[in-house]
Each structure stands twice: as structure tokens, then as C-alpha cells.
Short mmCIF file of C-alpha atoms in Angstrom, two decimals:
data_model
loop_
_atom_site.label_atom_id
_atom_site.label_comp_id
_atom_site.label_asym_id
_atom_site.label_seq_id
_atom_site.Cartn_x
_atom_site.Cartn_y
_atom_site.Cartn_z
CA UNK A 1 138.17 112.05 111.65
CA UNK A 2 139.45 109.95 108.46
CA UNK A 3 137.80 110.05 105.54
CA UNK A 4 136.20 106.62 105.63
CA UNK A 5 134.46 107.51 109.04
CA UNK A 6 133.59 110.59 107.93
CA UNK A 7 131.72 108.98 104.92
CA UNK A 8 130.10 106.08 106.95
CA UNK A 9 128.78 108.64 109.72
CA UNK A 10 127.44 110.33 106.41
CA UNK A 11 125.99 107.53 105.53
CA UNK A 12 124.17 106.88 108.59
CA UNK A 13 122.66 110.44 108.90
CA UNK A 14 121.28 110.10 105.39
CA UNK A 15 119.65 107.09 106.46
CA UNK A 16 118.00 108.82 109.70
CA UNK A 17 116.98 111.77 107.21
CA UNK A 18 115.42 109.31 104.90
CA UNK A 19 113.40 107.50 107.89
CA UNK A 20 111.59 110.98 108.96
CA UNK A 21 111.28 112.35 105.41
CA UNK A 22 110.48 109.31 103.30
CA UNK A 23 106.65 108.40 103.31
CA UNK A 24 107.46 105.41 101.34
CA UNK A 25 108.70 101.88 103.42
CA UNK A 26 110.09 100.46 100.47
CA UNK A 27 112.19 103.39 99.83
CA UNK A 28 113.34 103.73 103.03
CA UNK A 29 115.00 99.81 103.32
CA UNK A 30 115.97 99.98 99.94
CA UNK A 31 118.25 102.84 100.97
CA UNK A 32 119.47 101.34 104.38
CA UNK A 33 120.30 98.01 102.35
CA UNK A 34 122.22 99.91 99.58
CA UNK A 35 124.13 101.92 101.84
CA UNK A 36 125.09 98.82 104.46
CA UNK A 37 126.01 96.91 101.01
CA UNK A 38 128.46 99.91 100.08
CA UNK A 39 129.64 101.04 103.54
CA UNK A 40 131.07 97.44 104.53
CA UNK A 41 131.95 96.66 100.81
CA UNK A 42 129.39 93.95 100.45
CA UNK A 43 128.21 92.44 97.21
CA UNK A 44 125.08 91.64 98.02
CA UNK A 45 122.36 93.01 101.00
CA UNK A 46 118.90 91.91 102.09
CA UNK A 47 116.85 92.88 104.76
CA UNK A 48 113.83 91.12 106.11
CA UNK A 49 110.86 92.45 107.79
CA UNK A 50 108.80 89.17 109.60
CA UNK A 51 105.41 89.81 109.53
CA UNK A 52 103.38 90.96 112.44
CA UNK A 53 102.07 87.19 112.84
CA UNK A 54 106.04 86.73 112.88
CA UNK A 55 104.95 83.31 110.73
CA UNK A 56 106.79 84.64 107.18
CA UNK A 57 108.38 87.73 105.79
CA UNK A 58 106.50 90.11 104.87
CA UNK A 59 109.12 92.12 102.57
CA UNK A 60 112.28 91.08 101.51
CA UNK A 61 114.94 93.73 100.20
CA UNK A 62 118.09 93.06 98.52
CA UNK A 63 120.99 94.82 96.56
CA UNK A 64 123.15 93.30 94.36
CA UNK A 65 120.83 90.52 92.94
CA UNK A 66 119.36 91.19 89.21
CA UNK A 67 115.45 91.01 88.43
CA UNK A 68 116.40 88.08 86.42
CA UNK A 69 118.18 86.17 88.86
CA UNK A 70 115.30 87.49 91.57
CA UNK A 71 113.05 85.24 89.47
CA UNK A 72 115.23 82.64 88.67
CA UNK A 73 115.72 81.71 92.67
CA UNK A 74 111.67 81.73 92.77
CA UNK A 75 110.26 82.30 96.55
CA UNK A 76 111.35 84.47 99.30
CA UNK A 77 113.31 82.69 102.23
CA UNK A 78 111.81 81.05 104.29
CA UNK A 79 113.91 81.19 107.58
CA UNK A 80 115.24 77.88 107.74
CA UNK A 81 119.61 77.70 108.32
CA UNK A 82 121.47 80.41 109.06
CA UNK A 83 118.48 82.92 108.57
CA UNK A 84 116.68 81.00 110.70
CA UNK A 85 119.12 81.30 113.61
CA UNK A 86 118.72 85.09 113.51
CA UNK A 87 115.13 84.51 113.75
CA UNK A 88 115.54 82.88 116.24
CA UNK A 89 118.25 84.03 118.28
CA UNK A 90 118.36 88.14 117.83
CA UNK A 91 121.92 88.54 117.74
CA UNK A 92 124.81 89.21 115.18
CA UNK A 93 126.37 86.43 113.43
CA UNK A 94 129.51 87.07 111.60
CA UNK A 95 130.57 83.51 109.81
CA UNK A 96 133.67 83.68 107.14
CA UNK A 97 132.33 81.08 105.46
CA UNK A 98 128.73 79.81 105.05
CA UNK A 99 129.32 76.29 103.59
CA UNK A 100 131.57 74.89 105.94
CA UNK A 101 128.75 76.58 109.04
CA UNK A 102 126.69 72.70 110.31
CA UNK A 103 123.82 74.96 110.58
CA UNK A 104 123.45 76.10 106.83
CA UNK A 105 121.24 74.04 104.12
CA UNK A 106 123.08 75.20 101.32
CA UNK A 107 121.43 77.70 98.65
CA UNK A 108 117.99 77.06 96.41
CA UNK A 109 118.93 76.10 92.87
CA UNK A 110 120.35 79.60 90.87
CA UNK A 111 120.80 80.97 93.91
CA UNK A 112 124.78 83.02 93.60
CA UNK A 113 127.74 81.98 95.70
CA UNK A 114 128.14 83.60 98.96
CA UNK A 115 130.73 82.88 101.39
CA UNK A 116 131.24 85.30 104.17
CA UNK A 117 128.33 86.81 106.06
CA UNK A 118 127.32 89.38 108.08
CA UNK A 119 123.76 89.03 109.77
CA UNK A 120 122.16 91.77 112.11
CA UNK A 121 118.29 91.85 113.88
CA UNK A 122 116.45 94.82 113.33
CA UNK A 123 115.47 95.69 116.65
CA UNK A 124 114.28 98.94 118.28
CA UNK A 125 112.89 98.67 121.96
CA UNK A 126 113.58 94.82 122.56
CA UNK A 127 111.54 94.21 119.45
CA UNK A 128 112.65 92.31 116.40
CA UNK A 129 111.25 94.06 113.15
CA UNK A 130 113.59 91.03 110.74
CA UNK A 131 116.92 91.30 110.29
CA UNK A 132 119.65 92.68 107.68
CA UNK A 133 121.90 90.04 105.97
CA UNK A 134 125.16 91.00 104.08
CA UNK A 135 127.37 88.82 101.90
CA UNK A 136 130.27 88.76 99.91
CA UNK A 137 132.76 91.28 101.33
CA UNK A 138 135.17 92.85 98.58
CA UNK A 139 138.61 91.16 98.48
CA UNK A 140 137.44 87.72 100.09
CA UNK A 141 137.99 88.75 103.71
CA UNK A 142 135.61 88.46 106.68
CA UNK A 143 133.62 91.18 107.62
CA UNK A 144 134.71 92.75 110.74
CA UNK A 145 133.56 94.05 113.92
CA UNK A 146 133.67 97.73 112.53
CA UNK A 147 131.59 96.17 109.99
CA UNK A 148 128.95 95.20 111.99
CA UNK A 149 128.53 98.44 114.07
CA UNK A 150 127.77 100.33 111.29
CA UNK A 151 125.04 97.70 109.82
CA UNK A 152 123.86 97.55 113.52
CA UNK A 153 123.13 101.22 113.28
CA UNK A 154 121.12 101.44 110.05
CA UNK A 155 119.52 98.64 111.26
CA UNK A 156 118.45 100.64 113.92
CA UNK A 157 117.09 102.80 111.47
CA UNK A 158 115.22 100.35 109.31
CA UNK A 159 113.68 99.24 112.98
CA UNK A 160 112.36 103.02 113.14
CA UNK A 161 110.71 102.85 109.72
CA UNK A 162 109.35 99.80 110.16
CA UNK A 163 107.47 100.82 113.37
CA UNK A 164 106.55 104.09 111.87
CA UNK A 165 105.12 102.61 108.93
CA UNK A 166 102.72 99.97 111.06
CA UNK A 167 101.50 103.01 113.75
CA UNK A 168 100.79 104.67 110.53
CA UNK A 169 98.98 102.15 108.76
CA UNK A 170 97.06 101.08 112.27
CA UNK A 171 95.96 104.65 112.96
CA UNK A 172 94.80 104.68 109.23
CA UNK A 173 92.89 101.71 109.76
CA UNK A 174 91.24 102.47 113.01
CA UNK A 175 90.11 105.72 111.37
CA UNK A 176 88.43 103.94 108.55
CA UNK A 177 86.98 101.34 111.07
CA UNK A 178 85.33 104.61 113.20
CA UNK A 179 83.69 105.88 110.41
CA UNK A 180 82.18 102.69 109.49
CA UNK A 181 80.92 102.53 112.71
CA UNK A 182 79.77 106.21 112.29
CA UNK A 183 78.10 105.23 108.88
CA UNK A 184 76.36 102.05 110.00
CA UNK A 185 74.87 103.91 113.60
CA UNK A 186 73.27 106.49 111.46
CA UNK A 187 71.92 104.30 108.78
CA UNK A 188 70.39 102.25 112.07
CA UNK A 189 68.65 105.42 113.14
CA UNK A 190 67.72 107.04 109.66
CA UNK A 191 67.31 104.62 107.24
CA UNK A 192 63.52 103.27 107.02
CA UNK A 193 64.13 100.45 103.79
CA UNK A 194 65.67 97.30 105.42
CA UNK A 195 67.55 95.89 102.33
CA UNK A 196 69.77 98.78 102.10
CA UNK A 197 70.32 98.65 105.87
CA UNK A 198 71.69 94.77 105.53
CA UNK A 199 73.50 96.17 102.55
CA UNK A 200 75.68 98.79 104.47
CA UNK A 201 76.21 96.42 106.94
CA UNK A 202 77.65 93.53 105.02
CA UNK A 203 79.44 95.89 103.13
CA UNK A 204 80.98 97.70 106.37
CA UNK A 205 81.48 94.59 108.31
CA UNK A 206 83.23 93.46 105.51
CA UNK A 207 85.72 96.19 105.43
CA UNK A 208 86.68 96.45 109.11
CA UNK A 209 87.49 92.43 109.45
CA UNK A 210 88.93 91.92 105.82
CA UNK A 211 86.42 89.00 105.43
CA UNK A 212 86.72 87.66 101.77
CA UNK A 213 82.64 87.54 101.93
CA UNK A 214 80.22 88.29 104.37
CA UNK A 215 76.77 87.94 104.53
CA UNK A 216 73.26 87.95 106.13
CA UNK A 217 70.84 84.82 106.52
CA UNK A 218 67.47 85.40 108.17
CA UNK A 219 65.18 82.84 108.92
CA UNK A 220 61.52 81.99 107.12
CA UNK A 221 58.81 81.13 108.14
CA UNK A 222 59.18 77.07 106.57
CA UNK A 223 62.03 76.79 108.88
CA UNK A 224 64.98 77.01 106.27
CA UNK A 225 67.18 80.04 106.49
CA UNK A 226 68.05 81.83 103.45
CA UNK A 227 70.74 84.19 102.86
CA UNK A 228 69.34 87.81 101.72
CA UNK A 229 72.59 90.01 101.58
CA UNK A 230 75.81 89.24 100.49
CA UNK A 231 79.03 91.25 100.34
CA UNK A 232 82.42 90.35 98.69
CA UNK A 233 83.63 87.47 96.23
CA UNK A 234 80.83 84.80 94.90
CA UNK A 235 77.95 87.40 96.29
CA UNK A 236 75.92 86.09 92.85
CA UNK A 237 75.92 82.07 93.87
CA UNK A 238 75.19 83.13 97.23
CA UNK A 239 72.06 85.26 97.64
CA UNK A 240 69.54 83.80 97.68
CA UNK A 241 70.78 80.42 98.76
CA UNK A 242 68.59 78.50 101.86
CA UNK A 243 70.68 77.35 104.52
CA UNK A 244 69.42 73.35 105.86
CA UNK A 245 68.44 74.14 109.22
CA UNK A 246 69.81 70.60 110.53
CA UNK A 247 72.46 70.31 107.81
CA UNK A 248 74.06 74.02 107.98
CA UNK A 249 76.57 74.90 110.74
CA UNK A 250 75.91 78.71 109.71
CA UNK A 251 72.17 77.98 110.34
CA UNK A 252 72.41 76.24 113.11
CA UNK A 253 74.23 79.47 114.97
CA UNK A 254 70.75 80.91 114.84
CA UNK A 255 69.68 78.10 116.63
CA UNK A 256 71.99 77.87 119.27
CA UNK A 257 71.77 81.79 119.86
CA UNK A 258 75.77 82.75 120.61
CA UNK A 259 78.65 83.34 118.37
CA UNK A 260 80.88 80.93 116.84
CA UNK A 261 83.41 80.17 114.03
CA UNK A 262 82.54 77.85 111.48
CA UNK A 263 85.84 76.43 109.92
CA UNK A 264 84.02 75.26 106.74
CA UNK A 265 80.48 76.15 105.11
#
């Protein structure tokens, strides 16, 4: 095997090790897009991870860019041009150069030069995780189809840690959400004071929906309703507040007797 084989399979291994060992997501792309960048002799790397909405990125790696420059270019991409086709169409794209491409929109202000380009998906299972984006291949030739095997393997591995990382974080998650559960079905058969009932439940509730407030509004006996426990941002303003009966859409729900989502207060 020649040397440079030897070194990318290396390469590639390392990056397998990292996605079992590393507990750290970050890390673990950081290392994939540093050793894609050196393995295809690319000045510059990126990889990124759409969110699970798949309506933005949700991380955005690079190599090769400066904190100063980072800032300088301002927000993250936002999948329009050529990033956008790989969003859109999970295959490699190899393009020698990106200005003369009709479907690129050119670069935000501050933004370096890049000519050739090297795109991947990160996919694992028919899924796409984002995609890994190299520019800038040493000596101003185009990268080549040995090239984008190797990035298609790491970004097989960046696919790995990306799933890894969100069964993680939902199993996390779904434990904390069964021990609210736990705590608010024992406070409903032990607890005999009702405000600190309504207090661990606005505070639990809160918690397992990621609600930026939530509260509880009983009604009295005037008709009004008034809002007696409040969890989250503003919780001051709000206790205490009385709902219109006629006027409030939250008060009215009482009314009507079934669920349903209020888009405004």
C-alpha cells in the first residue's frame, strides 16, 4: 500500500475511534473536518448538521477560517446556492470553479475566495444528517474522485456521531420527562397543600415541553379567571393577573371545555 493510502486509511480509522470514544459532538466534527481538509489538501472545510426540523443548521464546523474572519462574515449559511443544492439533492458535487457555476449567489461580504469545491451529504441509513463542504484544493486543481471517497467516508462517520449524539440526548430527555411524571403522580397522591401542588406542576410541565412560561388560571366565583401559579420568564407580572372571561382566549378554553392553542395572549 503507498504511503499516501496508508495515511488516509489512518486517517479514517482515527475518525471511527474518535466517533465511539469521544463523548463530545463538537469534538468529534471538528476532527472529521480537519482531517477531510488535510487528507484532500483543502484549505478550508465545513460541515453542516440541519436541524431535526431540517428548517436551519443547527452547527456549523469549519477549518481553515480565523475567529476574526468567523465574525467578520456574521451569520451561518443559510442554504441558499450551491449549499442549497446539497440540501436539496443528497449527492456529491464536485465543481472546479464556483463563480462561473449559474447556481451560485456569490459569497457574503468578507467572506474568502474559494474556487474549487468539493461537497458531500452526511448520510447514514438513507438519512441526511447536513453535509461536508471542502474548498480550495492545494495547487489550484480540482478535487478528484479519490478525493471524494475519502470525504464520503468520514462523512459517514460524522453521520454516526450525529445520530449517536441525538439517541443520546433523546434517551436523556425521556428519562428526565419519566421522573417528572414520577414526581408530579406522587405529589397528586401525598401532598395535602394545593399551592405547592400547582407549583410542581407548572414547574414540571414546564420542563418536559420547554414552554418559555407556563401557568395555572382557575376560575372565581365573580366569573373572571385569575391566574394563581406561574412558572418561567415574567412569573412576577403574571400571578395574580384576572383573565376577561369574554375578552381572554386563555379563559375562554375553560369555557369551551377541550384543548386548544392560543397563538397570542
Amino acid at each position: 500500500m503507498a504511503e499516501t493510502d496508508e495515511a488516509r486509511l489512518r486517517a479514517v480509522l482515527d475518525a471511527a475511534i474518535a466517533v465511539s470514544s469521544e463523548l463530545s459532538l463538537d469534538a468529534v466534527l471538528q476532527r472529521i473536518v480537519e482531517a477531510a481538509a488535510s487528507l484532500t489538501g483543502a484549505r478550508y472545510a465545513a460541515l453542516g448538521v440541519i436541524n431535526p426540523s431540517r428548517q436551519g443548521l443547527e452547527r456549523f464546523v469549519t477549518t481553515g477560517i480565523d475567529e476574526a474572519t468567523r465574525v467578520a462574515i456574521g451569520d451561518l449559511p443559510r442554504g441558499r446556492g450551491i449549499l442549497g443544492v446539497l440540501i436539496r439533492d443528497a449527492r456529491p458535487l464536485r465543481i472546479d470553479d464556483l463563480a462561473a457555476d449559474p447556481q451560485s449567489v456569490g459569497f457574503p461580504p468578507n467572506h474568502p475566495p474559494m474556487r474549487t469545491f468539493l461537497g458531500v451529504p452526511v448520510l447514514l441509513r438513507g438519512v441526511a444528517y447536513g453535509n461536508l463542504y471542502l474548498t480550495e484544493k492545494a495547487g489550484g486543481g480540482p478535487f478528484t474522485e479519490e478525493d471524494q471517497e475519502i470525504v464520503q467516508l468520514l462523512a459517514g462517520q460524522a453521520a454516526v456521531a450525529i445520530e449517536n449524539a441525538r439517541l443520546y440526548e433523546s434517551a436523556t430527555r425521556w428519562g428526565e420527562q419519566l421522573q417528572s411524571l414520577t414526581d408530579v403522580g406522587n405529589a397528586l397522591s401525598t401532598e395535602i397543600e394545593l399551592p405547592k401542588l400547582l407549583d410542581l406542576v407548572v414547574s414540571r410541565l414546564r420542563e418536559l415541553i420547554e414552554a418559555r412560561i407556563v401557568f395555572i388560571a382557575r376560575p372565581q366565583p365573580d366569573g373572571a379567571v385569575l391566574i394563581q401559579t406561574v412558572a418561567g420568564q415574567g412569573a412576577h407580572d403574571l400571578a395574580g393577573l384576572r383573565l376577561d372571561p369574554v375578552k381572554s382566549k386563555t379563559a375562554r378554553v375553560l369555557e369551551r371545555r377541550r384543548s386548544e392553542r392560543v397563538d397570542s395572549l
